[in-house]
Amino acid sequence: MTQIARRMLSAKAEQFTESVIREMTRLALKHNAVNLSQGFPDFAAPEEIKEAARQAISDDINQYAITWGAKPLRDAIVEKFERTQGVRVDPEREITICCGSTEAMMSAMMAIINPGDEIVVFEPFYENYGPDAILSGATPRFVKMRPPVDENSFWSYDENELAAAFGPHTKAIILNTPNNPTGKVFTRTELEFIRDLCVRWNAFCITDEIYEHILYDGAEHISMARIDGMRERTIVINGMSKTYSVTGWRVGWAIAPPEATNSIRKVHDFLTVGAAAPLQQAGAIALRSPQSYYDKLAANYVEKRARLLKILELAGFTVFKPRGAYYIMTDISRFPDPDPVRFAAATKDVAFAKYLVQEIGVATVPGSSFYNDARDGANQVRFTFCKKESTLAAAESRLAKLAAGT
Ligand SMILES: Cc1ncc(COP(=O)(O)O)c(C=O)c1O
């Protein structure tokens, strides 16, 4: 790039790369690979929800909704949050509907961050949080989560390290439970420990709860907003994408105390004006689905998790069994390094992911895209199992070639 061209671009945008996850989907298409990289379901969305969207368009709900969200959807969010978490929020002052939880997270960060502010982020983390921090101007302080050491343990962090990451400049901690990519579901005890730090340092907790209904082995999703003392300092980020298998609809929301909501709504208004009006209308119906809908969703994922765990184990991966969300983090140390000439990359995970997509025909996400320092994820890759049986079966036969070669 010439000097002049570089000077004309944003220094912030120069600090991060394109999304690795979304790039893997493009590579999967290019190499005709089975796509177990990006977390979007490849099965049909529920018929009633699709019908509700068609109906909304026919009913001419085709103009801008109120910028902070259509009232029927805000009301449905209030009802659902009270039903599932026992927390009552005000639809007029505490909810902002956005274009996906992605925009809700970005709007929330831009609404609260000032120069010099720090945010605490658990690592590995959903890759969007890195660019979110850069664009909003926050300095991230990363706290490592360590992989389980045996069948009975889960991803964990050191309480002293977490406490040391907080300080007078901390504006917020970013929490994601159930967690992508680890599948960790934060327990009440862990949430209370985080609460004490937030209260001590007068910090927000921004909690991404998009996988709230995808849980295993009796794990319970507890929203930070439900923890004593946190209602006033929690910003809940959520959306329709994962719970209703409609990642392309781009409907998400932020639930926040009134003052924070005021700021979030302003940022959101000037970023996107609003999410698609007919899809918000359909959302109001989706969120009132009976409990049986959520039970079935979770039960389907229990089966898919078991299926992919077995496929990966047979192929030679060390797997970390998730307790929530629909990803499996794996350790690839047991595999030899791919040919450094054909699959040139700075870290083994990237070379391995290239090899897997080109030679084996399965797309995955290199572990380094979930870490600040790429070397920390060099021995990990992440697979998703939000796929129909035929996709998992195709992955099974392709990954079997890998086992044969090791
Ligand atoms: C933790 C997490 N948050 C947010 C998103 C994006 O959600 P949305 O489609 O609502 O923007 C994803 C998608 O993979 C995710 O894993």
PDB file of N, CA and C in Angstrom, residues 297-372:
ATOM      1  N   LEU A 297     -35.184 -27.886  21.115  1.00  0.00           N
ATOM      2  CA  LEU A 297     -33.943 -27.303  20.584  1.00  0.00           C
ATOM      3  C   LEU A 297     -32.740 -27.882  21.341  1.00  0.00           C
ATOM      4  N   ALA A 298     -32.838 -27.841  22.675  1.00  0.00           N
ATOM      5  CA  ALA A 298     -31.732 -28.333  23.502  1.00  0.00           C
ATOM      6  C   ALA A 298     -31.507 -29.827  23.278  1.00  0.00           C
ATOM      7  N   ALA A 299     -32.615 -30.589  23.192  1.00  0.00           N
ATOM      8  CA  ALA A 299     -32.488 -32.045  23.018  1.00  0.00           C
ATOM      9  C   ALA A 299     -31.818 -32.372  21.677  1.00  0.00           C
ATOM     10  N   ASN A 300     -32.167 -31.631  20.625  1.00  0.00           N
ATOM     11  CA  ASN A 300     -31.521 -31.866  19.324  1.00  0.00           C
ATOM     12  C   ASN A 300     -30.020 -31.631  19.405  1.00  0.00           C
ATOM     13  N   TYR A 301     -29.650 -30.580  20.130  1.00  0.00           N
ATOM     14  CA  TYR A 301     -28.221 -30.283  20.221  1.00  0.00           C
ATOM     15  C   TYR A 301     -27.477 -31.307  21.088  1.00  0.00           C
ATOM     16  N   VAL A 302     -28.177 -31.903  22.051  1.00  0.00           N
ATOM     17  CA  VAL A 302     -27.533 -32.961  22.847  1.00  0.00           C
ATOM     18  C   VAL A 302     -27.074 -34.071  21.905  1.00  0.00           C
ATOM     19  N   GLU A 303     -27.963 -34.451  20.985  1.00  0.00           N
ATOM     20  CA  GLU A 303     -27.617 -35.520  20.032  1.00  0.00           C
ATOM     21  C   GLU A 303     -26.477 -35.112  19.113  1.00  0.00           C
ATOM     22  N   LYS A 304     -26.535 -33.898  18.620  1.00  0.00           N
ATOM     23  CA  LYS A 304     -25.506 -33.441  17.673  1.00  0.00           C
ATOM     24  C   LYS A 304     -24.142 -33.336  18.370  1.00  0.00           C
ATOM     25  N   ARG A 305     -24.178 -32.900  19.634  1.00  0.00           N
ATOM     26  CA  ARG A 305     -22.924 -32.814  20.377  1.00  0.00           C
ATOM     27  C   ARG A 305     -22.303 -34.198  20.511  1.00  0.00           C
ATOM     28  N   ALA A 306     -23.122 -35.177  20.885  1.00  0.00           N
ATOM     29  CA  ALA A 306     -22.602 -36.540  21.063  1.00  0.00           C
ATOM     30  C   ALA A 306     -22.021 -37.055  19.749  1.00  0.00           C
ATOM     31  N   ARG A 307     -22.743 -36.758  18.672  1.00  0.00           N
ATOM     32  CA  ARG A 307     -22.317 -37.234  17.348  1.00  0.00           C
ATOM     33  C   ARG A 307     -20.949 -36.649  16.981  1.00  0.00           C
ATOM     34  N   LEU A 308     -20.794 -35.345  17.114  1.00  0.00           N
ATOM     35  CA  LEU A 308     -19.528 -34.734  16.694  1.00  0.00           C
ATOM     36  C   LEU A 308     -18.383 -35.079  17.662  1.00  0.00           C
ATOM     37  N   LEU A 309     -18.696 -35.199  18.949  1.00  0.00           N
ATOM     38  CA  LEU A 309     -17.638 -35.585  19.897  1.00  0.00           C
ATOM     39  C   LEU A 309     -17.026 -36.917  19.467  1.00  0.00           C
ATOM     40  N   LYS A 310     -17.918 -37.849  19.091  1.00  0.00           N
ATOM     41  CA  LYS A 310     -17.444 -39.181  18.708  1.00  0.00           C
ATOM     42  C   LYS A 310     -16.630 -39.104  17.417  1.00  0.00           C
ATOM     43  N   ILE A 311     -17.139 -38.356  16.441  1.00  0.00           N
ATOM     44  CA  ILE A 311     -16.432 -38.232  15.155  1.00  0.00           C
ATOM     45  C   ILE A 311     -15.014 -37.681  15.388  1.00  0.00           C
ATOM     46  N   LEU A 312     -14.930 -36.656  16.213  1.00  0.00           N
ATOM     47  CA  LEU A 312     -13.630 -36.011  16.429  1.00  0.00           C
ATOM     48  C   LEU A 312     -12.676 -36.901  17.220  1.00  0.00           C
ATOM     49  N   GLU A 313     -13.230 -37.600  18.198  1.00  0.00           N
ATOM     50  CA  GLU A 313     -12.373 -38.491  18.990  1.00  0.00           C
ATOM     51  C   GLU A 313     -11.804 -39.600  18.107  1.00  0.00           C
ATOM     52  N   LEU A 314     -12.670 -40.169  17.272  1.00  0.00           N
ATOM     53  CA  LEU A 314     -12.210 -41.248  16.384  1.00  0.00           C
ATOM     54  C   LEU A 314     -11.155 -40.738  15.405  1.00  0.00           C
ATOM     55  N   ALA A 315     -11.270 -39.458  15.029  1.00  0.00           N
ATOM     56  CA  ALA A 315     -10.302 -38.896  14.077  1.00  0.00           C
ATOM     57  C   ALA A 315      -8.985 -38.513  14.748  1.00  0.00           C
ATOM     58  N   GLY A 316      -8.925 -38.596  16.071  1.00  0.00           N
ATOM     59  CA  GLY A 316      -7.653 -38.368  16.753  1.00  0.00           C
ATOM     60  C   GLY A 316      -7.538 -37.050  17.514  1.00  0.00           C
ATOM     61  N   PHE A 317      -8.623 -36.274  17.572  1.00  0.00           N
ATOM     62  CA  PHE A 317      -8.564 -34.994  18.304  1.00  0.00           C
ATOM     63  C   PHE A 317      -8.732 -35.231  19.805  1.00  0.00           C
ATOM     64  N   THR A 318      -8.106 -34.386  20.616  1.00  0.00           N
ATOM     65  CA  THR A 318      -8.437 -34.334  22.035  1.00  0.00           C
ATOM     66  C   THR A 318      -9.575 -33.329  22.133  1.00  0.00           C
ATOM     67  N   VAL A 319     -10.724 -33.761  22.661  1.00  0.00           N
ATOM     68  CA  VAL A 319     -11.891 -32.872  22.652  1.00  0.00           C
ATOM     69  C   VAL A 319     -12.175 -32.318  24.045  1.00  0.00           C
ATOM     70  N   PHE A 320     -12.650 -31.085  24.091  1.00  0.00           N
ATOM     71  CA  PHE A 320     -13.109 -30.492  25.349  1.00  0.00           C
ATOM     72  C   PHE A 320     -14.631 -30.430  25.270  1.00  0.00           C
ATOM     73  N   LYS A 321     -15.278 -31.250  26.083  1.00  0.00           N
ATOM     74  CA  LYS A 321     -16.728 -31.401  25.998  1.00  0.00           C
ATOM     75  C   LYS A 321     -17.437 -30.127  26.469  1.00  0.00           C
ATOM     76  N   PRO A 322     -18.254 -29.512  25.597  1.00  0.00           N
ATOM     77  CA  PRO A 322     -18.923 -28.261  26.017  1.00  0.00           C
ATOM     78  C   PRO A 322     -20.111 -28.520  26.930  1.00  0.00           C
ATOM     79  N   ARG A 323     -20.399 -27.578  27.812  1.00  0.00           N
ATOM     80  CA  ARG A 323     -21.598 -27.665  28.671  1.00  0.00           C
ATOM     81  C   ARG A 323     -22.699 -26.758  28.138  1.00  0.00           C
ATOM     82  N   GLY A 324     -22.345 -25.949  27.133  1.00  0.00           N
ATOM     83  CA  GLY A 324     -23.326 -25.070  26.524  1.00  0.00           C
ATOM     84  C   GLY A 324     -22.827 -24.626  25.159  1.00  0.00           C
ATOM     85  N   ALA A 325     -23.696 -23.925  24.413  1.00  0.00           N
ATOM     86  CA  ALA A 325     -23.412 -23.448  23.050  1.00  0.00           C
ATOM     87  C   ALA A 325     -23.217 -24.643  22.105  1.00  0.00           C
ATOM     88  N   TYR A 326     -22.819 -24.382  20.845  1.00  0.00           N
ATOM     89  CA  TYR A 326     -22.741 -25.527  19.925  1.00  0.00           C
ATOM     90  C   TYR A 326     -21.390 -25.657  19.216  1.00  0.00           C
ATOM     91  N   TYR A 327     -20.335 -25.565  20.025  1.00  0.00           N
ATOM     92  CA  TYR A 327     -18.977 -25.686  19.506  1.00  0.00           C
ATOM     93  C   TYR A 327     -18.198 -26.713  20.317  1.00  0.00           C
ATOM     94  N   ILE A 328     -17.200 -27.296  19.649  1.00  0.00           N
ATOM     95  CA  ILE A 328     -16.262 -28.155  20.381  1.00  0.00           C
ATOM     96  C   ILE A 328     -14.856 -27.622  20.124  1.00  0.00           C
ATOM     97  N   MET A 329     -14.190 -27.197  21.199  1.00  0.00           N
ATOM     98  CA  MET A 329     -12.784 -26.820  21.096  1.00  0.00           C
ATOM     99  C   MET A 329     -11.994 -28.108  21.166  1.00  0.00           C
ATOM    100  N   THR A 330     -10.959 -28.198  20.348  1.00  0.00           N
ATOM    101  CA  THR A 330     -10.150 -29.412  20.360  1.00  0.00           C
ATOM    102  C   THR A 330      -8.677 -29.050  20.482  1.00  0.00           C
ATOM    103  N   ASP A 331      -7.911 -30.034  20.902  1.00  0.00           N
ATOM    104  CA  ASP A 331      -6.461 -29.879  20.964  1.00  0.00           C
ATOM    105  C   ASP A 331      -5.866 -30.730  19.839  1.00  0.00           C
ATOM    106  N   ILE A 332      -4.968 -30.122  19.056  1.00  0.00           N
ATOM    107  CA  ILE A 332      -4.426 -30.827  17.881  1.00  0.00           C
ATOM    108  C   ILE A 332      -2.963 -31.217  18.060  1.00  0.00           C
ATOM    109  N   SER A 333      -2.469 -31.151  19.316  1.00  0.00           N
ATOM    110  CA  SER A 333      -1.038 -31.439  19.533  1.00  0.00           C
ATOM    111  C   SER A 333      -0.633 -32.809  19.003  1.00  0.00           C
ATOM    112  N   ARG A 334      -1.586 -33.739  19.050  1.00  0.00           N
ATOM    113  CA  ARG A 334      -1.235 -35.113  18.652  1.00  0.00           C
ATOM    114  C   ARG A 334      -0.986 -35.243  17.151  1.00  0.00           C
ATOM    115  N   PHE A 335      -1.467 -34.288  16.353  1.00  0.00           N
ATOM    116  CA  PHE A 335      -1.271 -34.387  14.904  1.00  0.00           C
ATOM    117  C   PHE A 335       0.081 -33.806  14.503  1.00  0.00           C
ATOM    118  N   PRO A 336       0.718 -34.403  13.496  1.00  0.00           N
ATOM    119  CA  PRO A 336       1.984 -33.833  13.032  1.00  0.00           C
ATOM    120  C   PRO A 336       1.757 -32.477  12.374  1.00  0.00           C
ATOM    121  N   ASP A 337       2.776 -31.633  12.314  1.00  0.00           N
ATOM    122  CA  ASP A 337       2.654 -30.339  11.637  1.00  0.00           C
ATOM    123  C   ASP A 337       2.399 -30.564  10.151  1.00  0.00           C
ATOM    124  N   PRO A 338       1.439 -29.851   9.565  1.00  0.00           N
ATOM    125  CA  PRO A 338       1.224 -29.990   8.118  1.00  0.00           C
ATOM    126  C   PRO A 338       2.443 -29.477   7.335  1.00  0.00           C
ATOM    127  N   ASP A 339       2.585 -29.933   6.098  1.00  0.00           N
ATOM    128  CA  ASP A 339       3.705 -29.544   5.233  1.00  0.00           C
ATOM    129  C   ASP A 339       3.875 -28.015   5.230  1.00  0.00           C
ATOM    130  N   PRO A 340       5.020 -27.511   5.742  1.00  0.00           N
ATOM    131  CA  PRO A 340       5.180 -26.056   5.901  1.00  0.00           C
ATOM    132  C   PRO A 340       5.262 -25.297   4.573  1.00  0.00           C
ATOM    133  N   VAL A 341       5.521 -25.999   3.497  1.00  0.00           N
ATOM    134  CA  VAL A 341       5.582 -25.301   2.200  1.00  0.00           C
ATOM    135  C   VAL A 341       4.172 -25.156   1.633  1.00  0.00           C
ATOM    136  N   ARG A 342       3.437 -26.244   1.633  1.00  0.00           N
ATOM    137  CA  ARG A 342       2.075 -26.194   1.061  1.00  0.00           C
ATOM    138  C   ARG A 342       1.089 -25.456   1.970  1.00  0.00           C
ATOM    139  N   PHE A 343       1.295 -25.530   3.267  1.00  0.00           N
ATOM    140  CA  PHE A 343       0.330 -24.919   4.187  1.00  0.00           C
ATOM    141  C   PHE A 343       1.056 -23.921   5.093  1.00  0.00           C
ATOM    142  N   ALA A 344       1.711 -22.973   4.455  1.00  0.00           N
ATOM    143  CA  ALA A 344       2.515 -22.002   5.199  1.00  0.00           C
ATOM    144  C   ALA A 344       1.615 -21.161   6.102  1.00  0.00           C
ATOM    145  N   ALA A 345       2.025 -21.009   7.355  1.00  0.00           N
ATOM    146  CA  ALA A 345       1.256 -20.188   8.302  1.00  0.00           C
ATOM    147  C   ALA A 345       2.129 -19.911   9.508  1.00  0.00           C
ATOM    148  N   ALA A 346       1.792 -18.845  10.221  1.00  0.00           N
ATOM    149  CA  ALA A 346       2.606 -18.460  11.372  1.00  0.00           C
ATOM    150  C   ALA A 346       2.442 -19.454  12.522  1.00  0.00           C
ATOM    151  N   THR A 347       1.262 -20.036  12.653  1.00  0.00           N
ATOM    152  CA  THR A 347       1.048 -20.967  13.761  1.00  0.00           C
ATOM    153  C   THR A 347       0.435 -22.274  13.239  1.00  0.00           C
ATOM    154  N   LYS A 348       0.625 -23.331  14.012  1.00  0.00           N
ATOM    155  CA  LYS A 348       0.208 -24.670  13.574  1.00  0.00           C
ATOM    156  C   LYS A 348      -1.306 -24.766  13.328  1.00  0.00           C
ATOM    157  N   ASP A 349      -2.098 -24.111  14.177  1.00  0.00           N
ATOM    158  CA  ASP A 349      -3.553 -24.207  14.017  1.00  0.00           C
ATOM    159  C   ASP A 349      -4.008 -23.701  12.645  1.00  0.00           C
ATOM    160  N   VAL A 350      -3.372 -22.629  12.177  1.00  0.00           N
ATOM    161  CA  VAL A 350      -3.761 -22.049  10.886  1.00  0.00           C
ATOM    162  C   VAL A 350      -3.333 -22.992   9.764  1.00  0.00           C
ATOM    163  N   ALA A 351      -2.104 -23.519   9.852  1.00  0.00           N
ATOM    164  CA  ALA A 351      -1.629 -24.480   8.844  1.00  0.00           C
ATOM    165  C   ALA A 351      -2.543 -25.704   8.839  1.00  0.00           C
ATOM    166  N   PHE A 352      -2.904 -26.156  10.019  1.00  0.00           N
ATOM    167  CA  PHE A 352      -3.755 -27.342  10.150  1.00  0.00           C
ATOM    168  C   PHE A 352      -5.150 -27.084   9.558  1.00  0.00           C
ATOM    169  N   ALA A 353      -5.697 -25.904   9.832  1.00  0.00           N
ATOM    170  CA  ALA A 353      -7.029 -25.563   9.301  1.00  0.00           C
ATOM    171  C   ALA A 353      -6.988 -25.480   7.774  1.00  0.00           C
ATOM    172  N   LYS A 354      -5.882 -24.959   7.237  1.00  0.00           N
ATOM    173  CA  LYS A 354      -5.740 -24.882   5.761  1.00  0.00           C
ATOM    174  C   LYS A 354      -5.670 -26.291   5.178  1.00  0.00           C
ATOM    175  N   TYR A 355      -4.863 -27.125   5.839  1.00  0.00           N
ATOM    176  CA  TYR A 355      -4.724 -28.516   5.401  1.00  0.00           C
ATOM    177  C   TYR A 355      -6.086 -29.222   5.444  1.00  0.00           C
ATOM    178  N   LEU A 356      -6.797 -28.990   6.543  1.00  0.00           N
ATOM    179  CA  LEU A 356      -8.084 -29.672   6.728  1.00  0.00           C
ATOM    180  C   LEU A 356      -9.096 -29.256   5.656  1.00  0.00           C
ATOM    181  N   VAL A 357      -9.127 -27.974   5.343  1.00  0.00           N
ATOM    182  CA  VAL A 357     -10.127 -27.519   4.372  1.00  0.00           C
ATOM    183  C   VAL A 357      -9.729 -27.937   2.948  1.00  0.00           C
ATOM    184  N   GLN A 358      -8.441 -27.908   2.649  1.00  0.00           N
ATOM    185  CA  GLN A 358      -8.017 -28.213   1.272  1.00  0.00           C
ATOM    186  C   GLN A 358      -7.872 -29.706   1.005  1.00  0.00           C
ATOM    187  N   GLU A 359      -7.299 -30.428   1.953  1.00  0.00           N
ATOM    188  CA  GLU A 359      -6.962 -31.834   1.699  1.00  0.00           C
ATOM    189  C   GLU A 359      -8.015 -32.817   2.226  1.00  0.00           C
ATOM    190  N   ILE A 360      -8.577 -32.481   3.374  1.00  0.00           N
ATOM    191  CA  ILE A 360      -9.537 -33.407   3.985  1.00  0.00           C
ATOM    192  C   ILE A 360     -10.962 -33.005   3.613  1.00  0.00           C
ATOM    193  N   GLY A 361     -11.146 -31.703   3.365  1.00  0.00           N
ATOM    194  CA  GLY A 361     -12.473 -31.239   2.940  1.00  0.00           C
ATOM    195  C   GLY A 361     -13.402 -30.919   4.098  1.00  0.00           C
ATOM    196  N   VAL A 362     -12.824 -30.433   5.203  1.00  0.00           N
ATOM    197  CA  VAL A 362     -13.643 -29.995   6.346  1.00  0.00           C
ATOM    198  C   VAL A 362     -13.121 -28.636   6.810  1.00  0.00           C
ATOM    199  N   ALA A 363     -14.037 -27.685   6.951  1.00  0.00           N
ATOM    200  CA  ALA A 363     -13.621 -26.350   7.414  1.00  0.00           C
ATOM    201  C   ALA A 363     -13.815 -26.226   8.910  1.00  0.00           C
ATOM    202  N   THR A 364     -12.822 -25.646   9.558  1.00  0.00           N
ATOM    203  CA  THR A 364     -12.828 -25.476  11.010  1.00  0.00           C
ATOM    204  C   THR A 364     -12.283 -24.071  11.304  1.00  0.00           C
ATOM    205  N   VAL A 365     -12.263 -23.662  12.559  1.00  0.00           N
ATOM    206  CA  VAL A 365     -11.712 -22.338  12.873  1.00  0.00           C
ATOM    207  C   VAL A 365     -10.420 -22.510  13.667  1.00  0.00           C
ATOM    208  N   PRO A 366      -9.315 -21.912  13.197  1.00  0.00           N
ATOM    209  CA  PRO A 366      -8.054 -22.016  13.939  1.00  0.00           C
ATOM    210  C   PRO A 366      -8.187 -21.386  15.326  1.00  0.00           C
ATOM    211  N   GLY A 367      -7.625 -22.061  16.307  1.00  0.00           N
ATOM    212  CA  GLY A 367      -7.727 -21.595  17.693  1.00  0.00           C
ATOM    213  C   GLY A 367      -7.185 -20.193  17.909  1.00  0.00           C
ATOM    214  N   SER A 368      -6.172 -19.812  17.144  1.00  0.00           N
ATOM    215  CA  SER A 368      -5.540 -18.507  17.382  1.00  0.00           C
ATOM    216  C   SER A 368      -6.507 -17.345  17.209  1.00  0.00           C
ATOM    217  N   SER A 369      -7.604 -17.569  16.455  1.00  0.00           N
ATOM    218  CA  SER A 369      -8.509 -16.436  16.262  1.00  0.00           C
ATOM    219  C   SER A 369      -9.317 -16.125  17.528  1.00  0.00           C
ATOM    220  N   PHE A 370      -9.147 -16.947  18.560  1.00  0.00           N
ATOM    221  CA  PHE A 370      -9.859 -16.685  19.812  1.00  0.00           C
ATOM    222  C   PHE A 370      -8.924 -16.141  20.899  1.00  0.00           C
ATOM    223  N   TYR A 371      -7.692 -15.847  20.519  1.00  0.00           N
ATOM    224  CA  TYR A 371      -6.715 -15.378  21.508  1.00  0.00           C
ATOM    225  C   TYR A 371      -6.080 -14.069  21.046  1.00  0.00           C
ATOM    226  N   ASN A 372      -5.630 -13.291  22.014  1.00  0.00           N
ATOM    227  CA  ASN A 372      -4.929 -12.051  21.700  1.00  0.00           C
ATOM    228  C   ASN A 372      -3.565 -12.366  21.114  1.00  0.00           C
TER     229      ASN A 372
END
